[in-house]
PDB file of C-alpha atoms and ligand atoms in Angstrom:
ATOM      1  CA  MET J   1     -45.168 243.154   6.867  1.00 79.00           C
ATOM      2  CA  ASN J   2     -48.843 242.344   6.867  1.00 84.00           C
ATOM      3  CA  PRO J   3     -49.901 239.093   8.493  1.00 93.00           C
ATOM      4  CA  ILE J   4     -51.152 236.491   6.037  1.00 95.00           C
ATOM      5  CA  LEU J   5     -54.554 236.339   7.613  1.00 97.00           C
ATOM      6  CA  GLN J   6     -56.176 238.498  10.218  1.00 97.00           C
ATOM      7  CA  CYS J   7     -59.628 239.158  11.593  1.00 97.00           C
ATOM      8  CA  LYS J   8     -60.791 241.993  13.768  1.00 97.00           C
ATOM      9  CA  ASN J   9     -63.796 241.943  16.041  1.00 97.00           C
ATOM     10  CA  LEU J  10     -65.547 239.347  13.923  1.00 98.00           C
ATOM     11  CA  THR J  11     -69.109 238.500  14.858  1.00 98.00           C
ATOM     12  CA  LYS J  12     -71.635 236.154  13.307  1.00 98.00           C
ATOM     13  CA  THR J  13     -75.244 235.815  14.300  1.00 97.00           C
ATOM     14  CA  PHE J  14     -77.486 233.412  12.443  1.00 95.00           C
ATOM     15  CA  ALA J  15     -81.114 234.396  12.206  1.00 89.00           C
ATOM     16  CA  ASP J  16     -83.052 231.219  12.759  1.00 78.00           C
ATOM     17  CA  GLY J  17     -86.633 232.274  12.017  1.00 84.00           C
ATOM     18  CA  LYS J  18     -87.433 234.796  14.746  1.00 86.00           C
ATOM     19  CA  ARG J  19     -84.686 233.553  17.036  1.00 90.00           C
ATOM     20  CA  LYS J  20     -81.212 234.971  16.699  1.00 92.00           C
ATOM     21  CA  VAL J  21     -78.279 232.674  17.309  1.00 92.00           C
ATOM     22  CA  PRO J  22     -75.104 234.601  18.138  1.00 95.00           C
ATOM     23  CA  VAL J  23     -72.262 232.202  17.324  1.00 97.00           C
ATOM     24  CA  LEU J  24     -69.156 234.395  17.185  1.00 98.00           C
ATOM     25  CA  LYS J  25     -69.040 237.387  19.518  1.00 97.00           C
ATOM     26  CA  GLY J  26     -65.906 239.314  18.622  1.00 97.00           C
ATOM     27  CA  ILE J  27     -62.983 237.270  17.340  1.00 97.00           C
ATOM     28  CA  ASP J  28     -59.523 238.743  16.853  1.00 96.00           C
ATOM     29  CA  LEU J  29     -56.927 236.539  15.267  1.00 96.00           C
ATOM     30  CA  ILE J  30     -53.594 237.090  13.588  1.00 95.00           C
ATOM     31  CA  VAL J  31     -51.941 234.428  11.474  1.00 95.00           C
ATOM     32  CA  GLU J  32     -48.295 235.090  10.764  1.00 93.00           C
ATOM     33  CA  GLU J  33     -46.129 233.348   8.222  1.00 92.00           C
ATOM     34  CA  ASN J  34     -45.159 229.772   8.913  1.00 91.00           C
ATOM     35  CA  SER J  35     -47.391 229.304  11.948  1.00 92.00           C
ATOM     36  CA  LEU J  36     -49.347 226.317  13.164  1.00 92.00           C
ATOM     37  CA  ILE J  37     -52.549 227.175  14.962  1.00 94.00           C
ATOM     38  CA  ALA J  38     -55.039 224.767  16.455  1.00 94.00           C
ATOM     39  CA  ILE J  39     -58.601 225.770  17.267  1.00 95.00           C
ATOM     40  CA  VAL J  40     -60.482 223.495  19.613  1.00 93.00           C
ATOM     41  CA  GLY J  41     -64.044 223.780  20.809  1.00 92.00           C
ATOM     42  CA  VAL J  42     -67.102 221.678  21.449  1.00 91.00           C
ATOM     43  CA  SER J  43     -69.515 220.802  18.674  1.00 91.00           C
ATOM     44  CA  GLY J  44     -71.577 223.861  17.760  1.00 93.00           C
ATOM     45  CA  SER J  45     -69.093 226.362  19.209  1.00 94.00           C
ATOM     46  CA  GLY J  46     -68.589 227.986  15.803  1.00 95.00           C
ATOM     47  CA  LYS J  47     -65.317 226.514  14.549  1.00 95.00           C
ATOM     48  CA  SER J  48     -66.522 225.828  10.996  1.00 94.00           C
ATOM     49  CA  THR J  49     -68.330 229.161  10.949  1.00 96.00           C
ATOM     50  CA  LEU J  50     -65.053 230.902  11.825  1.00 97.00           C
ATOM     51  CA  LEU J  51     -63.120 229.070   9.093  1.00 97.00           C
ATOM     52  CA  HIS J  52     -65.810 229.940   6.539  1.00 96.00           C
ATOM     53  CA  LEU J  53     -65.527 233.619   7.458  1.00 97.00           C
ATOM     54  CA  LEU J  54     -61.718 233.567   7.355  1.00 97.00           C
ATOM     55  CA  GLY J  55     -61.867 231.883   3.953  1.00 96.00           C
ATOM     56  CA  GLY J  56     -64.355 234.450   2.658  1.00 96.00           C
ATOM     57  CA  LEU J  57     -66.904 231.708   2.005  1.00 94.00           C
ATOM     58  CA  ASP J  58     -69.471 233.424   4.204  1.00 96.00           C
ATOM     59  CA  LYS J  59     -69.946 237.011   5.379  1.00 96.00           C
ATOM     60  CA  PRO J  60     -69.648 238.153   8.990  1.00 97.00           C
ATOM     61  CA  THR J  61     -72.438 240.024  10.738  1.00 97.00           C
ATOM     62  CA  SER J  62     -69.808 242.602  11.677  1.00 98.00           C
ATOM     63  CA  GLY J  63     -66.041 242.904  11.783  1.00 98.00           C
ATOM     64  CA  ASP J  64     -63.356 242.454   9.167  1.00 98.00           C
ATOM     65  CA  VAL J  65     -61.183 239.783   7.575  1.00 98.00           C
ATOM     66  CA  PHE J  66     -57.873 240.712   5.968  1.00 97.00           C
ATOM     67  CA  TRP J  67     -55.854 238.602   3.544  1.00 97.00           C
ATOM     68  CA  VAL J  68     -52.296 239.906   3.411  1.00 94.00           C
ATOM     69  CA  GLY J  69     -53.555 243.274   4.572  1.00 94.00           C
ATOM     70  CA  LYS J  70     -56.494 243.495   2.153  1.00 96.00           C
ATOM     71  CA  ASN J  71     -59.929 243.886   3.683  1.00 97.00           C
ATOM     72  CA  ILE J  72     -61.937 241.257   1.812  1.00 97.00           C
ATOM     73  CA  LYS J  73     -65.147 243.237   2.309  1.00 97.00           C
ATOM     74  CA  LYS J  74     -63.756 245.718  -0.195  1.00 97.00           C
ATOM     75  CA  LEU J  75     -62.975 243.165  -2.905  1.00 97.00           C
ATOM     76  CA  SER J  76     -65.250 242.243  -5.792  1.00 96.00           C
ATOM     77  CA  GLU J  77     -66.455 238.632  -5.828  1.00 95.00           C
ATOM     78  CA  HIS J  78     -64.146 237.937  -8.766  1.00 95.00           C
ATOM     79  CA  LYS J  79     -61.081 239.406  -7.037  1.00 96.00           C
ATOM     80  CA  LYS J  80     -61.926 237.546  -3.842  1.00 96.00           C
ATOM     81  CA  CYS J  81     -62.057 234.221  -5.707  1.00 94.00           C
ATOM     82  CA  GLN J  82     -58.761 235.029  -7.369  1.00 93.00           C
ATOM     83  CA  LEU J  83     -57.022 235.859  -4.082  1.00 95.00           C
ATOM     84  CA  ARG J  84     -58.609 232.914  -2.277  1.00 95.00           C
ATOM     85  CA  ASN J  85     -57.204 230.660  -4.979  1.00 93.00           C
ATOM     86  CA  ARG J  86     -53.784 232.264  -4.633  1.00 92.00           C
ATOM     87  CA  TYR J  87     -53.461 232.660  -0.850  1.00 94.00           C
ATOM     88  CA  LEU J  88     -55.565 229.927   0.730  1.00 96.00           C
ATOM     89  CA  GLY J  89     -55.963 226.173   0.708  1.00 95.00           C
ATOM     90  CA  PHE J  90     -58.853 224.248   2.258  1.00 95.00           C
ATOM     91  CA  ILE J  91     -59.057 220.797   3.785  1.00 93.00           C
ATOM     92  CA  TYR J  92     -62.454 219.573   4.966  1.00 88.00           C
ATOM     93  CA  GLN J  93     -63.551 216.864   7.353  1.00 82.00           C
ATOM     94  CA  PHE J  94     -65.092 214.863   4.521  1.00 82.00           C
ATOM     95  CA  HIS J  95     -62.495 215.363   1.779  1.00 78.00           C
ATOM     96  CA  HIS J  96     -64.971 216.993  -0.709  1.00 91.00           C
ATOM     97  CA  LEU J  97     -63.128 215.456  -3.647  1.00 95.00           C
ATOM     98  CA  LEU J  98     -64.989 215.401  -6.933  1.00 96.00           C
ATOM     99  CA  PRO J  99     -66.184 211.804  -7.380  1.00 96.00           C
ATOM    100  CA  GLU J 100     -65.998 211.687 -11.170  1.00 97.00           C
ATOM    101  CA  PHE J 101     -62.343 212.772 -11.322  1.00 97.00           C
ATOM    102  CA  ASN J 102     -59.232 210.788 -10.448  1.00 97.00           C
ATOM    103  CA  ALA J 103     -56.621 211.835  -7.890  1.00 98.00           C
ATOM    104  CA  ILE J 104     -54.459 213.762 -10.374  1.00 98.00           C
ATOM    105  CA  GLU J 105     -57.443 215.662 -11.745  1.00 98.00           C
ATOM    106  CA  ASN J 106     -58.730 216.481  -8.255  1.00 97.00           C
ATOM    107  CA  VAL J 107     -55.343 217.813  -7.156  1.00 97.00           C
ATOM    108  CA  ALA J 108     -54.888 219.747 -10.412  1.00 98.00           C
ATOM    109  CA  MET J 109     -58.308 221.424 -10.059  1.00 96.00           C
ATOM    110  CA  PRO J 110     -57.254 224.555  -8.089  1.00 95.00           C
ATOM    111  CA  LEU J 111     -54.380 225.103 -10.534  1.00 97.00           C
ATOM    112  CA  LEU J 112     -56.739 224.859 -13.504  1.00 96.00           C
ATOM    113  CA  ILE J 113     -59.142 227.250 -11.794  1.00 94.00           C
ATOM    114  CA  GLY J 114     -56.165 229.577 -11.322  1.00 92.00           C
ATOM    115  CA  GLY J 115     -55.594 229.479 -15.080  1.00 94.00           C
ATOM    116  CA  MET J 116     -52.632 227.119 -15.362  1.00 96.00           C
ATOM    117  CA  ASP J 117     -52.089 225.135 -18.529  1.00 97.00           C
ATOM    118  CA  ILE J 118     -53.499 221.587 -18.156  1.00 97.00           C
ATOM    119  CA  ARG J 119     -50.253 219.747 -18.805  1.00 97.00           C
ATOM    120  CA  GLU J 120     -48.313 221.769 -16.245  1.00 98.00           C
ATOM    121  CA  ALA J 121     -51.167 221.495 -13.732  1.00 98.00           C
ATOM    122  CA  LYS J 122     -51.182 217.706 -14.065  1.00 97.00           C
ATOM    123  CA  ASN J 123     -47.401 217.525 -13.672  1.00 97.00           C
ATOM    124  CA  ARG J 124     -47.585 219.598 -10.499  1.00 97.00           C
ATOM    125  CA  ALA J 125     -50.456 217.449  -9.235  1.00 97.00           C
ATOM    126  CA  ILE J 126     -48.361 214.312  -9.762  1.00 97.00           C
ATOM    127  CA  GLU J 127     -45.496 215.941  -7.888  1.00 95.00           C
ATOM    128  CA  PHE J 128     -47.787 216.682  -4.945  1.00 94.00           C
ATOM    129  CA  LEU J 129     -49.301 213.208  -4.944  1.00 96.00           C
ATOM    130  CA  ASP J 130     -45.717 212.082  -4.567  1.00 93.00           C
ATOM    131  CA  HIS J 131     -45.318 214.368  -1.523  1.00 92.00           C
ATOM    132  CA  VAL J 132     -48.277 212.667   0.153  1.00 93.00           C
ATOM    133  CA  GLY J 133     -47.076 209.189  -0.836  1.00 93.00           C
ATOM    134  CA  LEU J 134     -49.819 208.463  -3.355  1.00 94.00           C
ATOM    135  CA  GLN J 135     -47.966 208.405  -6.661  1.00 92.00           C
ATOM    136  CA  ASN J 136     -49.225 204.852  -7.225  1.00 95.00           C
ATOM    137  CA  ARG J 137     -52.872 205.880  -6.677  1.00 95.00           C
ATOM    138  CA  ALA J 138     -52.805 208.787  -9.127  1.00 96.00           C
ATOM    139  CA  LEU J 139     -55.409 207.340 -11.474  1.00 97.00           C
ATOM    140  CA  HIS J 140     -57.791 206.188  -8.766  1.00 97.00           C
ATOM    141  CA  LYS J 141     -61.097 207.930  -8.257  1.00 97.00           C
ATOM    142  CA  PRO J 142     -62.122 208.871  -4.675  1.00 97.00           C
ATOM    143  CA  SER J 143     -64.395 205.799  -4.433  1.00 97.00           C
ATOM    144  CA  GLU J 144     -61.336 203.634  -5.160  1.00 97.00           C
ATOM    145  CA  LEU J 145     -59.315 205.115  -2.282  1.00 96.00           C
ATOM    146  CA  SER J 146     -59.336 204.481   1.481  1.00 94.00           C
ATOM    147  CA  GLY J 147     -60.438 207.234   3.886  1.00 92.00           C
ATOM    148  CA  GLY J 148     -56.855 208.114   4.803  1.00 92.00           C
ATOM    149  CA  GLU J 149     -55.818 208.137   1.130  1.00 94.00           C
ATOM    150  CA  ARG J 150     -58.704 210.463   0.255  1.00 94.00           C
ATOM    151  CA  GLN J 151     -57.619 212.855   2.994  1.00 93.00           C
ATOM    152  CA  ARG J 152     -54.070 212.747   1.645  1.00 93.00           C
ATOM    153  CA  VAL J 153     -55.364 213.635  -1.828  1.00 96.00           C
ATOM    154  CA  ALA J 154     -57.302 216.490  -0.202  1.00 95.00           C
ATOM    155  CA  ILE J 155     -54.084 217.664   1.473  1.00 94.00           C
ATOM    156  CA  ALA J 156     -52.228 217.573  -1.842  1.00 95.00           C
ATOM    157  CA  ARG J 157     -55.058 219.580  -3.418  1.00 96.00           C
ATOM    158  CA  ALA J 158     -54.867 222.180  -0.630  1.00 95.00           C
ATOM    159  CA  LEU J 159     -51.098 222.575  -0.939  1.00 95.00           C
ATOM    160  CA  VAL J 160     -50.552 222.289  -4.690  1.00 95.00           C
ATOM    161  CA  THR J 161     -51.016 226.017  -5.273  1.00 95.00           C
ATOM    162  CA  HIS J 162     -48.399 226.861  -2.598  1.00 94.00           C
ATOM    163  CA  PRO J 163     -50.937 228.839  -0.587  1.00 95.00           C
ATOM    164  CA  GLN J 164     -49.842 231.094   2.247  1.00 95.00           C
ATOM    165  CA  CYS J 165     -52.304 229.548   4.651  1.00 96.00           C
ATOM    166  CA  VAL J 166     -54.285 226.315   4.809  1.00 96.00           C
ATOM    167  CA  LEU J 167     -57.614 226.237   6.613  1.00 97.00           C
ATOM    168  CA  ALA J 168     -58.290 222.711   7.786  1.00 95.00           C
ATOM    169  CA  ASP J 169     -61.645 221.798   9.315  1.00 95.00           C
ATOM    170  CA  GLU J 170     -61.199 218.617  11.340  1.00 91.00           C
ATOM    171  CA  PRO J 171     -59.094 217.035   8.632  1.00 90.00           C
ATOM    172  CA  THR J 172     -58.563 213.875  10.655  1.00 89.00           C
ATOM    173  CA  GLY J 173     -61.923 213.745  12.430  1.00 85.00           C
ATOM    174  CA  ASN J 174     -63.272 211.044  10.195  1.00 83.00           C
ATOM    175  CA  LEU J 175     -60.301 208.679  10.444  1.00 84.00           C
ATOM    176  CA  ASP J 176     -59.300 205.985  12.914  1.00 86.00           C
ATOM    177  CA  GLN J 177     -56.754 206.994  15.554  1.00 87.00           C
ATOM    178  CA  LYS J 178     -53.697 205.551  13.819  1.00 88.00           C
ATOM    179  CA  THR J 179     -54.557 206.933  10.371  1.00 87.00           C
ATOM    180  CA  ALA J 180     -55.475 210.271  11.955  1.00 87.00           C
ATOM    181  CA  GLU J 181     -52.022 210.491  13.510  1.00 88.00           C
ATOM    182  CA  GLN J 182     -50.322 209.584  10.231  1.00 88.00           C
ATOM    183  CA  VAL J 183     -52.305 212.136   8.238  1.00 87.00           C
ATOM    184  CA  PHE J 184     -51.708 214.750  10.927  1.00 90.00           C
ATOM    185  CA  GLN J 185     -47.952 214.046  10.924  1.00 90.00           C
ATOM    186  CA  LEU J 186     -47.945 214.349   7.148  1.00 89.00           C
ATOM    187  CA  MET J 187     -49.512 217.807   7.439  1.00 89.00           C
ATOM    188  CA  LEU J 188     -46.887 218.859   9.984  1.00 91.00           C
ATOM    189  CA  ASP J 189     -44.080 217.590   7.732  1.00 90.00           C
ATOM    190  CA  LEU J 190     -45.451 219.410   4.688  1.00 90.00           C
ATOM    191  CA  GLN J 191     -46.004 222.557   6.748  1.00 90.00           C
ATOM    192  CA  LYS J 192     -42.341 222.504   7.695  1.00 90.00           C
ATOM    193  CA  GLN J 193     -41.189 221.723   4.181  1.00 91.00           C
ATOM    194  CA  PHE J 194     -43.257 224.385   2.435  1.00 90.00           C
ATOM    195  CA  LYS J 195     -43.479 226.899   5.311  1.00 91.00           C
ATOM    196  CA  ILE J 196     -47.212 227.265   4.881  1.00 94.00           C
ATOM    197  CA  SER J 197     -49.309 228.464   7.825  1.00 95.00           C
ATOM    198  CA  PHE J 198     -52.004 226.127   9.050  1.00 94.00           C
ATOM    199  CA  ILE J 199     -55.144 226.805  11.021  1.00 96.00           C
ATOM    200  CA  MET J 200     -56.563 223.489  12.042  1.00 94.00           C
ATOM    201  CA  VAL J 201     -59.832 222.860  13.780  1.00 93.00           C
ATOM    202  CA  THR J 202     -59.844 219.702  15.801  1.00 86.00           C
ATOM    203  CA  HIS J 203     -61.598 217.823  18.579  1.00 81.00           C
ATOM    204  CA  ASN J 204     -58.419 215.914  19.245  1.00 82.00           C
ATOM    205  CA  LEU J 205     -56.595 217.534  22.163  1.00 82.00           C
ATOM    206  CA  VAL J 206     -53.541 215.312  21.776  1.00 83.00           C
ATOM    207  CA  LEU J 207     -53.062 216.460  18.183  1.00 84.00           C
ATOM    208  CA  SER J 208     -53.856 220.086  18.995  1.00 85.00           C
ATOM    209  CA  GLN J 209     -51.018 220.171  21.506  1.00 85.00           C
ATOM    210  CA  LYS J 210     -48.535 219.351  18.776  1.00 84.00           C
ATOM    211  CA  MET J 211     -49.343 222.692  17.143  1.00 87.00           C
ATOM    212  CA  GLN J 212     -47.450 225.898  18.055  1.00 86.00           C
ATOM    213  CA  VAL J 213     -50.498 227.697  19.387  1.00 91.00           C
ATOM    214  CA  CYS J 214     -53.770 226.320  20.612  1.00 92.00           C
ATOM    215  CA  TYR J 215     -56.845 228.501  20.877  1.00 93.00           C
ATOM    216  CA  ALA J 216     -60.113 227.442  22.416  1.00 93.00           C
ATOM    217  CA  LEU J 217     -63.363 228.720  20.974  1.00 95.00           C
ATOM    218  CA  GLU J 218     -65.816 229.102  23.845  1.00 95.00           C
ATOM    219  CA  GLU J 219     -69.025 231.076  24.106  1.00 95.00           C
ATOM    220  CA  GLY J 220     -68.220 232.835  20.849  1.00 97.00           C
ATOM    221  CA  ARG J 221     -64.797 234.024  21.951  1.00 97.00           C
ATOM    222  CA  ILE J 222     -61.209 232.905  21.518  1.00 95.00           C
ATOM    223  CA  LEU J 223     -59.267 231.863  24.583  1.00 91.00           C
ATOM    224  CA  VAL J 224     -55.573 231.034  24.473  1.00 79.00           C
ATOM    225  CA  GLY J 225     -55.221 227.385  25.507  1.00 62.00           C
TER     226      GLY J 225
HETATM  227  N1  ATP P   1     -76.524 228.473   8.171  1.00 79.00           N
HETATM  228  C1  ATP P   1     -76.823 228.424   9.472  1.00 79.00           C
HETATM  229  N2  ATP P   1     -78.027 228.863   9.914  1.00 79.00           N
HETATM  230  C2  ATP P   1     -78.348 228.849  11.237  1.00 79.00           C
HETATM  231  N3  ATP P   1     -77.516 228.405  12.198  1.00 79.00           N
HETATM  232  C3  ATP P   1     -76.321 227.945  11.810  1.00 79.00           C
HETATM  233  C4  ATP P   1     -75.907 227.932  10.440  1.00 79.00           C
HETATM  234  N4  ATP P   1     -74.640 227.426  10.369  1.00 79.00           N
HETATM  235  C5  ATP P   1     -74.294 227.137  11.655  1.00 79.00           C
HETATM  236  N5  ATP P   1     -75.281 227.451  12.504  1.00 79.00           N
HETATM  237  C6  ATP P   1     -75.244 227.291  13.981  1.00 79.00           C
HETATM  238  O1  ATP P   1     -74.054 227.896  14.442  1.00 79.00           O
HETATM  239  C7  ATP P   1     -73.472 227.120  15.470  1.00 79.00           C
HETATM  240  C8  ATP P   1     -72.015 226.843  15.124  1.00 79.00           C
HETATM  241  O2  ATP P   1     -71.948 225.960  14.005  1.00 79.00           O
HETATM  242  P1  ATP P   1     -70.559 225.428  13.463  1.00 79.00           P
HETATM  243  O3  ATP P   1     -70.861 224.544  12.321  1.00 79.00           O
HETATM  244  O4  ATP P   1     -69.650 226.569  13.214  1.00 79.00           O
HETATM  245  O5  ATP P   1     -70.026 224.597  14.723  1.00 79.00           O
HETATM  246  P2  ATP P   1     -68.721 223.721  14.872  1.00 79.00           P
HETATM  247  O6  ATP P   1     -67.969 224.251  16.048  1.00 79.00           O
HETATM  248  O7  ATP P   1     -67.994 223.644  13.575  1.00 79.00           O
HETATM  249  O8  ATP P   1     -69.327 222.302  15.263  1.00 79.00           O
HETATM  250  P3  ATP P   1     -68.802 220.812  14.873  1.00 79.00           P
HETATM  251  O9  ATP P   1     -67.657 220.530  15.795  1.00 79.00           O
HETATM  252  O10 ATP P   1     -69.995 219.961  15.193  1.00 79.00           O
HETATM  253  O11 ATP P   1     -68.430 220.782  13.425  1.00 79.00           O
HETATM  254  C9  ATP P   1     -74.333 225.890  15.627  1.00 79.00           C
HETATM  255  O12 ATP P   1     -75.150 226.051  16.763  1.00 79.00           O
HETATM  256  C10 ATP P   1     -75.162 225.846  14.381  1.00 79.00           C
HETATM  257  O13 ATP P   1     -76.428 225.302  14.626  1.00 79.00           O
HETATM  258 MG1   MG P   2     -67.603 222.092  12.231  1.00 79.00          MG
END
């Protein structure tokens, strides 16, 4: 069986004018089914860069990313978008919800992009808002929700397609301690329920230790924490 997500000898160097900034210097990572991985590292260590590469949102300088055994370098842009939509979910530090759409519409968006009929997509979105405890906020727009509620909508949006793996970039970094813990616990509960793998970037060492595996990103390399 192929792992859900894998990268081999991944490097990324940003060219900043004449200066070259090597950020990732050879990352190997395997994400199996139903796993919970934390990645910790100081600001600027390359955590977001790594998630972008794993999600196929940016290209590595060298090395390869595989989604369920497929080398994404070899896929057309169209195919990559299709597989990203099918296999992966994303949760960002600042929710990235679309301001002009309500919670249902935001959660339904990846399903609509994947070609699902609008009525079914909305029904599924409502079901997932229920999973994150927001059934009574379904018609609210992001500006009418609290920070924790917005993150819960973002979680529902990431999970609604039943992805194989969710890439979460400091999903609780912008929340107060108590809300962060609640949102984090919700992610753990949903992970267990749906058996989705999670890679979560965090600054919060207490939360990272609740994950199965904790990797540290240091000097462009992965260390097992
Ligand atoms: N497009 C870019 N062009 C040039 N340099 C970049 C670019 N994107 C990121 N970098 C540099 O790469 C390094 C890693 O950035 P990255 O955003 O991955 O860090 P991070 O670990 O996610 O930090 P934080 O915890 O603050 O979010 C930083 O030094 C940053 O300045
Ligand atoms: Mg970052």
